mmCIF file of C-alpha atoms and ligand atoms in Angstrom:
data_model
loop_
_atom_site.group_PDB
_atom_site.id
_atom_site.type_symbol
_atom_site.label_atom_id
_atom_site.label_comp_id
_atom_site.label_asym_id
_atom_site.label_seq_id
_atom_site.Cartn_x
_atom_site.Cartn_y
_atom_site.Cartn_z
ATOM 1 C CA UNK A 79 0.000 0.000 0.000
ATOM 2 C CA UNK A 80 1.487 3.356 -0.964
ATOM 3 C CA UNK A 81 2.379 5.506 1.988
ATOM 4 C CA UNK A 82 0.733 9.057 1.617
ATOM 5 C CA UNK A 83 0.757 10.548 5.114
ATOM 6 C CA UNK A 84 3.470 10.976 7.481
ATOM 7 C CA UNK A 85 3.547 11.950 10.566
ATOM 8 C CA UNK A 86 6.719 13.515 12.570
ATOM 9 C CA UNK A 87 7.944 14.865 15.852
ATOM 10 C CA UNK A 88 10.593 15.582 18.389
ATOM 11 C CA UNK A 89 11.212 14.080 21.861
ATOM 12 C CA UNK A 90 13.249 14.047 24.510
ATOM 13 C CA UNK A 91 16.043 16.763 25.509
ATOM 14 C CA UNK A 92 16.339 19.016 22.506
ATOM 15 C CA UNK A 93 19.373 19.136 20.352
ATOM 16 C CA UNK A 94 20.845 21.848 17.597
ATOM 17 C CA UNK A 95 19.799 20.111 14.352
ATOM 18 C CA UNK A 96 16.506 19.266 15.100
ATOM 19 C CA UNK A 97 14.766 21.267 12.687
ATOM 20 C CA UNK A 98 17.190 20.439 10.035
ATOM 21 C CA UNK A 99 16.084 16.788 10.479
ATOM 22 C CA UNK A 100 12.310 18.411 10.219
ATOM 23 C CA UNK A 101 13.341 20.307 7.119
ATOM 24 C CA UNK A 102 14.677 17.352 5.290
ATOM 25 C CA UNK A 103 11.868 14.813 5.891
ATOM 26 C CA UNK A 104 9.318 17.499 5.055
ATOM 27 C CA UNK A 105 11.545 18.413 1.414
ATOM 28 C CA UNK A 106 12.092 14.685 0.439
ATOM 29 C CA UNK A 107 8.143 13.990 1.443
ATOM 30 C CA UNK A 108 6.945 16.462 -0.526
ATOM 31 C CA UNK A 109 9.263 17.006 -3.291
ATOM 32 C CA UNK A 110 10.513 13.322 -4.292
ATOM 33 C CA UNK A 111 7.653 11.081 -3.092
ATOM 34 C CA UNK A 112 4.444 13.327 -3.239
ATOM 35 C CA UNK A 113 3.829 12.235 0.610
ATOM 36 C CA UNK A 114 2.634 14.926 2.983
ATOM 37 C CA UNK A 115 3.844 15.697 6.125
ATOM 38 C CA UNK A 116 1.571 15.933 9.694
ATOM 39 C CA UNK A 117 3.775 17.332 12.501
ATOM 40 C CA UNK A 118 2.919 17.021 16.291
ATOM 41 C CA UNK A 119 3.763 18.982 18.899
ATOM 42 C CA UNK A 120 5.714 18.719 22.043
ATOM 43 C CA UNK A 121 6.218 15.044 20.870
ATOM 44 C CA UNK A 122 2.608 13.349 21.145
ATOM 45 C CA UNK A 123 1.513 15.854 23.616
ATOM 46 C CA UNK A 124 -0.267 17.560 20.757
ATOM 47 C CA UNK A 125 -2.262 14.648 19.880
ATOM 48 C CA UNK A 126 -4.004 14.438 23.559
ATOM 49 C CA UNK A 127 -4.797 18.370 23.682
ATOM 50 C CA UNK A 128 -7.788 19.867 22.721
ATOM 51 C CA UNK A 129 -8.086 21.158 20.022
ATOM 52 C CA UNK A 130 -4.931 19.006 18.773
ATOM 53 C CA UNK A 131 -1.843 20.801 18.427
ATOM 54 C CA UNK A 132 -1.172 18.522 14.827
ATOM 55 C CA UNK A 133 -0.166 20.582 11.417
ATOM 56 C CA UNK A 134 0.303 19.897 7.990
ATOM 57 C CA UNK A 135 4.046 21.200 7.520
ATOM 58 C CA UNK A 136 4.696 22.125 3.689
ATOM 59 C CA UNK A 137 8.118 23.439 2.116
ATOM 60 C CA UNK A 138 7.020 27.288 3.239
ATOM 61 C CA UNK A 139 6.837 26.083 6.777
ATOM 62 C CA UNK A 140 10.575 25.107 6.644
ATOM 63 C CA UNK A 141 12.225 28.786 5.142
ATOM 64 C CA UNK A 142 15.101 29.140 7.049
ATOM 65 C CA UNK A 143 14.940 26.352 9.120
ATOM 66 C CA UNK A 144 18.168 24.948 8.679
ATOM 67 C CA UNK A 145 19.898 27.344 10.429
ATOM 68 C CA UNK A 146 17.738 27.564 13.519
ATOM 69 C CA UNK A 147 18.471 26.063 17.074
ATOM 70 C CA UNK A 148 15.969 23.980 18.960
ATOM 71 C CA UNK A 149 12.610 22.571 17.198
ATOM 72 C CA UNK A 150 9.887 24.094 15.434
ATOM 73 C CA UNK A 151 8.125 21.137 16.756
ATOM 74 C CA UNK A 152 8.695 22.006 20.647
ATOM 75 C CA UNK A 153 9.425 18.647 22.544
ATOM 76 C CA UNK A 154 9.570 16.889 25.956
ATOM 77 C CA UNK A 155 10.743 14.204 28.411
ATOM 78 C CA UNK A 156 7.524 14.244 30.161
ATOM 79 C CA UNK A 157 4.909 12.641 27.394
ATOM 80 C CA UNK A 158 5.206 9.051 27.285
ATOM 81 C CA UNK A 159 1.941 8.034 26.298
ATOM 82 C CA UNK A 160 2.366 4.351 27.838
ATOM 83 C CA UNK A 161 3.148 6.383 31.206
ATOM 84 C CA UNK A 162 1.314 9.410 30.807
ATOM 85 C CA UNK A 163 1.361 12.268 33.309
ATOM 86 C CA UNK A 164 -2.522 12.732 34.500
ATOM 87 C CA UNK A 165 -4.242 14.269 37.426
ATOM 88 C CA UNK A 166 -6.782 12.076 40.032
ATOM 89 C CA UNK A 167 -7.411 13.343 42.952
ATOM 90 C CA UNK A 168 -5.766 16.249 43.159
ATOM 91 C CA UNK A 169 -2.874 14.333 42.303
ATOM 92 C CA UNK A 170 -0.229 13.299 39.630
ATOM 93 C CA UNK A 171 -0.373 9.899 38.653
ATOM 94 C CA UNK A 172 0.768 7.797 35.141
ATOM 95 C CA UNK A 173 -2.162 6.567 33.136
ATOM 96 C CA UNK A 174 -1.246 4.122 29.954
ATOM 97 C CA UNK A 175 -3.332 6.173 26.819
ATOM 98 C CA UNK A 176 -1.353 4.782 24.246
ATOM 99 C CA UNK A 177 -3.771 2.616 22.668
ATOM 100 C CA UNK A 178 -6.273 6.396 22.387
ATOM 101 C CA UNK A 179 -3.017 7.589 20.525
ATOM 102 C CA UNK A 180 -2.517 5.273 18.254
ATOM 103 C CA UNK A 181 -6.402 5.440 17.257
ATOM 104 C CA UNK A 182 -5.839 9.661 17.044
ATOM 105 C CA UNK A 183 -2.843 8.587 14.593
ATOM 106 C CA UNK A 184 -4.608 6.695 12.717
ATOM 107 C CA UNK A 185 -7.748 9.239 12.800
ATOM 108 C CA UNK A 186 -5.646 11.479 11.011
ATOM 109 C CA UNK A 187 -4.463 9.276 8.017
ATOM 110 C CA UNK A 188 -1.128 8.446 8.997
ATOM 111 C CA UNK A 189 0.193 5.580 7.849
ATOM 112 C CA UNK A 190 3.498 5.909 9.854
ATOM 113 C CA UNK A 191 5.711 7.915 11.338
ATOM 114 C CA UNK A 192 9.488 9.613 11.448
ATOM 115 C CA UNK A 193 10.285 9.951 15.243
ATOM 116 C CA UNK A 194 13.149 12.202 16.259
ATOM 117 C CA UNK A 195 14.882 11.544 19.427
ATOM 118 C CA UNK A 196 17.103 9.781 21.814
ATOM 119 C CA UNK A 197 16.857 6.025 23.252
ATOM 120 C CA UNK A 198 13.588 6.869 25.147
ATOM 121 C CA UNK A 199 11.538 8.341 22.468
ATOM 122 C CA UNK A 200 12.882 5.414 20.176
ATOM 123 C CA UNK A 201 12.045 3.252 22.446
ATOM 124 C CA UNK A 202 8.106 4.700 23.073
ATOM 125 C CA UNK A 203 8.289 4.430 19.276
ATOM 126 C CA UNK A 204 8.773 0.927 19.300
ATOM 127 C CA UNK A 205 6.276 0.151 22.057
ATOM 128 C CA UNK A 206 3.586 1.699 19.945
ATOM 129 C CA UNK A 207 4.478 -0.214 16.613
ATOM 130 C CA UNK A 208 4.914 -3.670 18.562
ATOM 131 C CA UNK A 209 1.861 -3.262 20.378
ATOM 132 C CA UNK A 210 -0.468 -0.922 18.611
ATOM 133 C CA UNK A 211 1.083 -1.396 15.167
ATOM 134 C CA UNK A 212 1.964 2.049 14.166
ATOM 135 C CA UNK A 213 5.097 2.260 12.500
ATOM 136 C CA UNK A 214 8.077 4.276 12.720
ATOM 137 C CA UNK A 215 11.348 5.305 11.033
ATOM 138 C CA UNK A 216 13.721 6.100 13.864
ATOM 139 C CA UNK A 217 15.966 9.545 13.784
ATOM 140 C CA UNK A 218 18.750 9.473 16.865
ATOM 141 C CA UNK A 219 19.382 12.298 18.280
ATOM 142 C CA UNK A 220 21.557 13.644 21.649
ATOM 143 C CA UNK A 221 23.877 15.938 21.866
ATOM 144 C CA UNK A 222 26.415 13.400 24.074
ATOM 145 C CA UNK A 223 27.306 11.432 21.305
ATOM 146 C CA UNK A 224 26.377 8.045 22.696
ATOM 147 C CA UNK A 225 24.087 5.915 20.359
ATOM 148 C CA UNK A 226 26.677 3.318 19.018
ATOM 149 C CA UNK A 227 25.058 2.587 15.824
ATOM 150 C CA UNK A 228 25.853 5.570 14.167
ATOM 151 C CA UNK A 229 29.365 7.709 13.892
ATOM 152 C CA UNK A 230 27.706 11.088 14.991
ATOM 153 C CA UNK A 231 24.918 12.231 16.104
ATOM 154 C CA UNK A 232 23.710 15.863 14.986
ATOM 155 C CA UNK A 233 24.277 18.317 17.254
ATOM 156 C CA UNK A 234 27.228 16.644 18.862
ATOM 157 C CA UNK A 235 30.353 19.127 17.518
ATOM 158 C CA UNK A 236 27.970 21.779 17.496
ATOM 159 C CA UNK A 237 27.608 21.086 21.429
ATOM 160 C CA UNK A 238 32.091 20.975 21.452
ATOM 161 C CA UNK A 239 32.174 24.232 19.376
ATOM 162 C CA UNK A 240 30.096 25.506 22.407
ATOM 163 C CA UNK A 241 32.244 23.795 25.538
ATOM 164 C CA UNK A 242 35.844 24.778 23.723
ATOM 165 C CA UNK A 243 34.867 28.203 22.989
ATOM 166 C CA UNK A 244 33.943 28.579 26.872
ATOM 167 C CA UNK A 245 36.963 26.864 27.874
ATOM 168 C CA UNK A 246 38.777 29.442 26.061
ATOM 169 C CA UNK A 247 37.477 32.067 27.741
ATOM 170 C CA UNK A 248 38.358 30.112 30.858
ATOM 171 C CA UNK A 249 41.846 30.146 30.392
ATOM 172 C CA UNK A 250 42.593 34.035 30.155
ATOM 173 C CA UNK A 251 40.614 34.522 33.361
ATOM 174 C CA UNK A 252 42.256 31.522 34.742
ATOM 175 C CA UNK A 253 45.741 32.769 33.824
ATOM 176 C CA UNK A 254 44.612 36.131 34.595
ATOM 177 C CA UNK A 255 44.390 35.379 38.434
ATOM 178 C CA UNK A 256 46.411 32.440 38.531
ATOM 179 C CA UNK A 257 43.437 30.323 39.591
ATOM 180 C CA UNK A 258 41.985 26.464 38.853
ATOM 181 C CA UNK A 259 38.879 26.543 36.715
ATOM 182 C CA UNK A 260 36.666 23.923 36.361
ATOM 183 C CA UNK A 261 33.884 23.682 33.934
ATOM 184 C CA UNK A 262 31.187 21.159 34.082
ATOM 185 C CA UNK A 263 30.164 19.612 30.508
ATOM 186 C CA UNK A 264 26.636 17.706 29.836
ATOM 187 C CA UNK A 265 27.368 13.932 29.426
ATOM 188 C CA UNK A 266 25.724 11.164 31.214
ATOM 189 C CA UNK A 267 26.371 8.104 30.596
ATOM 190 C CA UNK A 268 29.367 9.203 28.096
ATOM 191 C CA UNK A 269 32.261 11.789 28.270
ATOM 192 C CA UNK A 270 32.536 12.590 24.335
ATOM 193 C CA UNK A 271 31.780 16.572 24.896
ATOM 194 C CA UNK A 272 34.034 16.928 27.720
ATOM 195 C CA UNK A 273 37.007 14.433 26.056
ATOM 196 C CA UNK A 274 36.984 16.416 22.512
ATOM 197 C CA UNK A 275 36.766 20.131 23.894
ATOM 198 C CA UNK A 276 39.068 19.507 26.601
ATOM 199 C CA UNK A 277 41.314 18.529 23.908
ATOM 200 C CA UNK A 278 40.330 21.458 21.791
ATOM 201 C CA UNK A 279 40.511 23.674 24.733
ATOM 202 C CA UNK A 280 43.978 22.938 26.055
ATOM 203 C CA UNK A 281 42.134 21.537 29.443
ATOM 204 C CA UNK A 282 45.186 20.195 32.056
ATOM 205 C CA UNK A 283 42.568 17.357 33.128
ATOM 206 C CA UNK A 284 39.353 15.842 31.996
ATOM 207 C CA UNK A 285 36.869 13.877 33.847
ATOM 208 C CA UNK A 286 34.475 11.453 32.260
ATOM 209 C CA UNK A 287 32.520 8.461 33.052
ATOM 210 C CA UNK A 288 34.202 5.946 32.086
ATOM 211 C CA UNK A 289 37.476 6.602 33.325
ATOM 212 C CA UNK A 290 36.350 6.305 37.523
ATOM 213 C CA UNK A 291 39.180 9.477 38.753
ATOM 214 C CA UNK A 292 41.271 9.463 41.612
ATOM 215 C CA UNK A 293 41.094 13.655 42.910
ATOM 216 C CA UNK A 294 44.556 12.976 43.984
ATOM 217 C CA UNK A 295 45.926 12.515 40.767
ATOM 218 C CA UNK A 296 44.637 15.538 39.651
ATOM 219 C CA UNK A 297 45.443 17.467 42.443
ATOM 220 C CA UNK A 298 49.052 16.197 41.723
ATOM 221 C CA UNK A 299 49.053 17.216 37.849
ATOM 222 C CA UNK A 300 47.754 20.813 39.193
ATOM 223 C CA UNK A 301 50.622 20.400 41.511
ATOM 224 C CA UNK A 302 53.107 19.825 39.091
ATOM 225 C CA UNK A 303 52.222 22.569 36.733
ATOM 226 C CA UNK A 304 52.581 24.825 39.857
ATOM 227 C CA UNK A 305 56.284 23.808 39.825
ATOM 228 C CA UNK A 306 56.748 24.708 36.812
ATOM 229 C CA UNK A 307 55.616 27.622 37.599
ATOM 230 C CA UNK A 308 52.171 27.524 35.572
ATOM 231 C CA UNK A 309 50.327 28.789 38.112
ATOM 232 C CA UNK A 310 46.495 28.161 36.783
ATOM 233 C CA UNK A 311 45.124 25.127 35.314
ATOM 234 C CA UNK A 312 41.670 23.987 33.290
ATOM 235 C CA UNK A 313 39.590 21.147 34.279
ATOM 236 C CA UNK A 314 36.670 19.933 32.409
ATOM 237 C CA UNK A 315 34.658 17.085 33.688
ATOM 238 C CA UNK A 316 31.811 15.420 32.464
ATOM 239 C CA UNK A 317 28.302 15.641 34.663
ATOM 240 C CA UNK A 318 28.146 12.154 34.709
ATOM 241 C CA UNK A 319 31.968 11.458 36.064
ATOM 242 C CA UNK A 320 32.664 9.913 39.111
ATOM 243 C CA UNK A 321 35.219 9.232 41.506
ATOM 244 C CA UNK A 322 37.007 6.465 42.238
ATOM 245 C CA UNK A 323 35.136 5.886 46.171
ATOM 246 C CA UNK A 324 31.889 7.621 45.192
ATOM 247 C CA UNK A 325 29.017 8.137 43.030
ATOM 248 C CA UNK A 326 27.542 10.292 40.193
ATOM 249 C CA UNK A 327 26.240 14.057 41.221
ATOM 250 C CA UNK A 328 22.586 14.277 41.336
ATOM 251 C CA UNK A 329 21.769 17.711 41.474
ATOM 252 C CA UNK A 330 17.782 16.920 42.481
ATOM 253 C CA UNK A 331 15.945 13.619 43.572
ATOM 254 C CA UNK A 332 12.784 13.639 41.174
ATOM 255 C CA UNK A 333 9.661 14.434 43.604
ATOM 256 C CA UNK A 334 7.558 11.738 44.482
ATOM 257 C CA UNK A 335 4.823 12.546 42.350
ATOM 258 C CA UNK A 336 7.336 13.272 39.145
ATOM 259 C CA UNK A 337 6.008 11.269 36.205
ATOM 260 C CA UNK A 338 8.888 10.803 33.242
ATOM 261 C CA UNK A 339 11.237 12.638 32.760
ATOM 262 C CA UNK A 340 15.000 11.407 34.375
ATOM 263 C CA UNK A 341 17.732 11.716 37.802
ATOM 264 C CA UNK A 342 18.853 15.746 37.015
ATOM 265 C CA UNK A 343 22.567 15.297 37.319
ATOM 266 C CA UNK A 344 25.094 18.046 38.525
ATOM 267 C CA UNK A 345 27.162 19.576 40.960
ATOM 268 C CA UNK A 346 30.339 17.646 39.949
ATOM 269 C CA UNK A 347 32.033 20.841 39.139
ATOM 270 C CA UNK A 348 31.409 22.187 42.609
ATOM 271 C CA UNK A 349 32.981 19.446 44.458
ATOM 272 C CA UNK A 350 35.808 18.776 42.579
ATOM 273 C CA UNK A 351 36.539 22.600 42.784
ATOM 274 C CA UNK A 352 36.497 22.892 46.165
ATOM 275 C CA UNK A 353 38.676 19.602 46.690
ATOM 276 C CA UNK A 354 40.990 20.795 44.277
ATOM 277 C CA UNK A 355 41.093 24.261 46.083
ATOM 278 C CA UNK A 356 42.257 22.416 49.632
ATOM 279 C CA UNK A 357 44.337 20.358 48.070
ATOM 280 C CA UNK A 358 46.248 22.015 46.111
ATOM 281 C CA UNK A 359 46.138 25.654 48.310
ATOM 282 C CA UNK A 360 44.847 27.743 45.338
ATOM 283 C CA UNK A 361 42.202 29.476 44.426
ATOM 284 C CA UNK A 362 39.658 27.484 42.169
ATOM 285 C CA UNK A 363 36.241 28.601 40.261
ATOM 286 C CA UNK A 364 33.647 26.604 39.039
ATOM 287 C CA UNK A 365 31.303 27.083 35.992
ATOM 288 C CA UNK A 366 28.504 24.804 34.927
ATOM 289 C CA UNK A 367 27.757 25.011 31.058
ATOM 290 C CA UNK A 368 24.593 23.747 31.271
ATOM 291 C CA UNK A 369 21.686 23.994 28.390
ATOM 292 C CA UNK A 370 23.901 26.521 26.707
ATOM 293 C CA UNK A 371 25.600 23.580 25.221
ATOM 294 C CA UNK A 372 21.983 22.551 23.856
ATOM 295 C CA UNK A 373 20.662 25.914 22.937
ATOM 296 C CA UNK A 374 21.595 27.979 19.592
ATOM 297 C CA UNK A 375 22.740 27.837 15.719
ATOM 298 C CA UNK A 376 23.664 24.279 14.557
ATOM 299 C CA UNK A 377 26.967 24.615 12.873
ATOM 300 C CA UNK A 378 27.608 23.290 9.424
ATOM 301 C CA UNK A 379 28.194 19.818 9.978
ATOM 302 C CA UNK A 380 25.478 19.345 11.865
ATOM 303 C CA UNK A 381 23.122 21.050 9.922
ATOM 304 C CA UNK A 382 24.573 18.734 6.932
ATOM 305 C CA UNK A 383 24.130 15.741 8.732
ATOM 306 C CA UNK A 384 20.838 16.472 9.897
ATOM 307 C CA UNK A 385 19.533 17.043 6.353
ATOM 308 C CA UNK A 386 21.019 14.034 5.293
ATOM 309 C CA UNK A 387 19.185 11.765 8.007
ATOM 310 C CA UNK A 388 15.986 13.895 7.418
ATOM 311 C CA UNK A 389 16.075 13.023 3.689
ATOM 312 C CA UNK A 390 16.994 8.874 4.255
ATOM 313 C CA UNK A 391 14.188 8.696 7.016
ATOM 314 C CA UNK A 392 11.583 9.954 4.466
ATOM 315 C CA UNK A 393 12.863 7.877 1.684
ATOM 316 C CA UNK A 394 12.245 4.649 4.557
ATOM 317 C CA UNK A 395 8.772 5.812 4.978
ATOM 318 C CA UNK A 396 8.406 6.516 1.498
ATOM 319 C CA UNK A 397 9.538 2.887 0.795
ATOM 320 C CA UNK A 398 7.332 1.444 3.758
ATOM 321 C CA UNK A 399 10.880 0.532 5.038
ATOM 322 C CA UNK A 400 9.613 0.890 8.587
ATOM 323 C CA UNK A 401 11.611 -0.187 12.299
ATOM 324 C CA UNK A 402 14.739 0.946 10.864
ATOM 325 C CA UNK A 403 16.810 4.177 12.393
ATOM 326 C CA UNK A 404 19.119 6.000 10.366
ATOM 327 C CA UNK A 405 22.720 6.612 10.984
ATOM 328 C CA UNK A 406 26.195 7.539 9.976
ATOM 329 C CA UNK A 407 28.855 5.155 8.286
ATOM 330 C CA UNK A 408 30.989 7.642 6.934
ATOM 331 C CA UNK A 409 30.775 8.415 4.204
ATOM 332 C CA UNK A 410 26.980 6.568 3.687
ATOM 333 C CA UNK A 411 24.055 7.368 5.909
ATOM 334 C CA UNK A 412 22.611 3.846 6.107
ATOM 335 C CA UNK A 413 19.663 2.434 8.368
ATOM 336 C CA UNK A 414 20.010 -0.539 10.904
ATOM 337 C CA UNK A 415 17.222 -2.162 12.561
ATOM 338 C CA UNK A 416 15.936 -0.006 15.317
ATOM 339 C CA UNK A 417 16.811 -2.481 17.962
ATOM 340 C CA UNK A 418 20.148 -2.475 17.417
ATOM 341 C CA UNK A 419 19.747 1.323 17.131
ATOM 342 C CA UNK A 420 18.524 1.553 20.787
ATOM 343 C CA UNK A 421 20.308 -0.769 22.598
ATOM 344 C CA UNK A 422 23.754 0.418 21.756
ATOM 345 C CA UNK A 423 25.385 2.917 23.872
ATOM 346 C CA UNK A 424 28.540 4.497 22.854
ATOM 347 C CA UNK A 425 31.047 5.444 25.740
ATOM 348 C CA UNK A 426 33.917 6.702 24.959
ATOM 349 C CA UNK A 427 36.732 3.852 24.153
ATOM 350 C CA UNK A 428 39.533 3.729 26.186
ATOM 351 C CA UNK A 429 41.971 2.751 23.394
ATOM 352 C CA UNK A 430 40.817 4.887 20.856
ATOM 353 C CA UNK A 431 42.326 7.731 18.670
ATOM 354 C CA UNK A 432 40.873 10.223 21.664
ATOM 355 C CA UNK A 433 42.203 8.791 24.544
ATOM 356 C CA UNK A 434 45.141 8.529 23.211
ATOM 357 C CA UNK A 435 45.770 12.281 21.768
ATOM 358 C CA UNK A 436 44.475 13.212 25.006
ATOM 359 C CA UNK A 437 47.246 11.105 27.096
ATOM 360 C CA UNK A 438 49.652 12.207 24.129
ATOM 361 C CA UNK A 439 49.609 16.241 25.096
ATOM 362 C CA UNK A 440 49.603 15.166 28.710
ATOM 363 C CA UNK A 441 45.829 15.833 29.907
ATOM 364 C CA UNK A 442 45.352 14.235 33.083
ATOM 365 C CA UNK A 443 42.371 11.540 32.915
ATOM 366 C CA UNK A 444 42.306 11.446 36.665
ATOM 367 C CA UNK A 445 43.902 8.003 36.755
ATOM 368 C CA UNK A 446 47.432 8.670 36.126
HETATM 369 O O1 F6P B 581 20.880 13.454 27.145
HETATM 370 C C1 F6P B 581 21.261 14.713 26.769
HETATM 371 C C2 F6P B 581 21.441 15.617 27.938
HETATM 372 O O2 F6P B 581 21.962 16.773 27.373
HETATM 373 C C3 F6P B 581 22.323 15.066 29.078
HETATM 374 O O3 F6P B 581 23.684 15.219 28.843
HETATM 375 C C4 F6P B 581 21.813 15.849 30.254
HETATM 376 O O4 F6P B 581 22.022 15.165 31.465
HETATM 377 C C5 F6P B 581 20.359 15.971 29.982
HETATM 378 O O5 F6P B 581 20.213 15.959 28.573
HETATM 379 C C6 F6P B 581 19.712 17.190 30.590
HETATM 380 O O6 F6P B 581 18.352 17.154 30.327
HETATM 381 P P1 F6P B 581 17.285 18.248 30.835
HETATM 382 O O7 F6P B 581 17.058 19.173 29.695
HETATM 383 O O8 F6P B 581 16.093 17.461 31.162
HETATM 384 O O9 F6P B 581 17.882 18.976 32.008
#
């Protein structure tokens, strides 16, 4: 049966890129296969409010989309529709309507859909086409770099570009007052940001998740510069980093009544500034990076590589090649079964080309 209706959204933590993807399903829909395009807002959300926040997106919609940050689509972390967020009682409490959604997708004429997002709005995706039989293309997206199936993510160097020119600034402040800096870079499960702008920005030591750290190693690299009369150093860490004898920061315990949505983490920066600080006898700042690294103007790889997966996830759709995500094997842009999508985190590998240009300019990794 001939697709003719699409429908596509965003979930999950938003990314720069996002509505380059948007741009290039809605261009290769319309242009190449004659399909049209139905977007939703704030992922499903849109679906379950009334009236439904749903649009037909044409090629007008998209004018100068591919430069923009964030998503013309708006998204969320808090609209799983197998665990969605309803009041009863005066209180918040999950309710499964995904079998209603599936019936408002189909209401609308969609025969399938592109979904846009990380390993939880895949995997919602999934749920609803194993169980409610509404298919999907998958698009993976997240800034950290961590989806193993594919080389890059979008939105990824854009996200470095962001952390190195901040660690720049560091420095001459740093230098300025001969004082430790420490900047903490987004990364949960994986330290790719903090690992490639530390190495872009000249950092003395970089945290990440894999690599447990020992503070006294770093306190002794700080030390060291110090002799050699370098009296300021750069530290990046990873939110997700740990030490050796502790655990991750979690910056807030979800409230009980929180439904979706994940552990905040941060406040790594903090501690491993003040530690540093007593150890070491000098003066040490902290800065957390935050959503800055999120927000703003793809840059040109990423909005090339965006397009690119935007334009092979409509030609799956077009081609009723459904359950498949799209992804990078430079120089192709292939798909691979969306299971093998999901379930295949990336962390950073210890004998890689990263590690060891990081270890070859003599950044501290916190465990030597
Ligand atoms: O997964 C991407 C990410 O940027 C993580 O590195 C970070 O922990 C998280 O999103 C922050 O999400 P939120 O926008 O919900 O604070």
């Amino acid at each position: 049966m001939a697709v003719k209706r699409i429908g596509v959204f965003t979930g999950g933590g938003d990314c720069p890129g996002l509505n380059a993807v948007i741009r290039g399903v809605v261009h290769r829909s319309v242009r190449e296969h004659g399909i049209e395009v139905i977007g939703s807002y704030d992922s499903f959300n849109g679906y379950f409010e009334t009236p439904q926040r749903v649009k037909r997106l044409d090629i007008d919609d998209c004018k100068g989309l591919v430069a923009k940050g964030g998503t013309m689509l708006g998204t969320t972390n808090r609209g799983d529709p197998f665990d969605y967020p309803v009041e009863k009682d005066g209180k918040i409490v999950a309710k499964d309507r995904s079998a209603e959604l599936a019936e408002m997708i189909r209401a609308e004429g969609i025969d399938g859909l592109v979904a846009i997002g990380g390993d939880g709005t895949l995997g919602i995706a999934k749920r609803l086409m194993d169980e409610h039989g509404i298919p999907f293309v998958g698009v993976p997206k997240t800034i950290d770099n961590d989806v193993g199936a594919t080389d890059y993510t979008f939105g990824f160097w854009t996200a470095v570009q962001t952390a190195t020119d901040a660690i720049d600034r560091l420095h001459t402040t740093a230098e300025s007052h001969d004082r430790i800096m420490v900047v903490e870079l987004m990364g949960r499960d994986a330290g790719h940001i903090a690992l490639a702008a530390g190495i872009a920005g000249g950092a003395d030591c970089i945290l990440i998740p894999e690599i447990p750290f020992d503070i006294e190693k770093v306190a002794s690299k700080i030390l060291r510069r110090q002799k050699k009369r370098r009296q300021f150093s750069l530290v990046a860490v990873a939110e997700g980093a740990r030490p050796v004898d502790g655990q991750v920061s979690v910056l807030t315990q979800r409230p009980e009544d929180e439904v979706g949505g994940q552990v905040r983490l941060g406040g790594l920066a903090q501690r491993v500034s003040d530690l540093l600080a007593q150890k070491c006898k000098m003066e040490s700042r902290y800065v957390v990076l935050g959503h800055l690294q999120r927000g703003g103007t793809p840059i040109a790889f990423d909005r090339a590589l965006a397009t690119a997966y935007g334009v092979k996830a409509a030609d799956c759709a077009a081609a009723g090649n459904w359950g498949q995500m799209v992804c990078l094997r430079t120089p192709d842009i292939v798909t691979v079964p969306i299971d093998e999508g999901i379930d295949s985190l990336r962390q950073v590998n210890l004998t890689g080309t990263w590690i060891e240009a990081a270890r070859g300019v003599g950044i501290c990794l916190g465990d030597q």
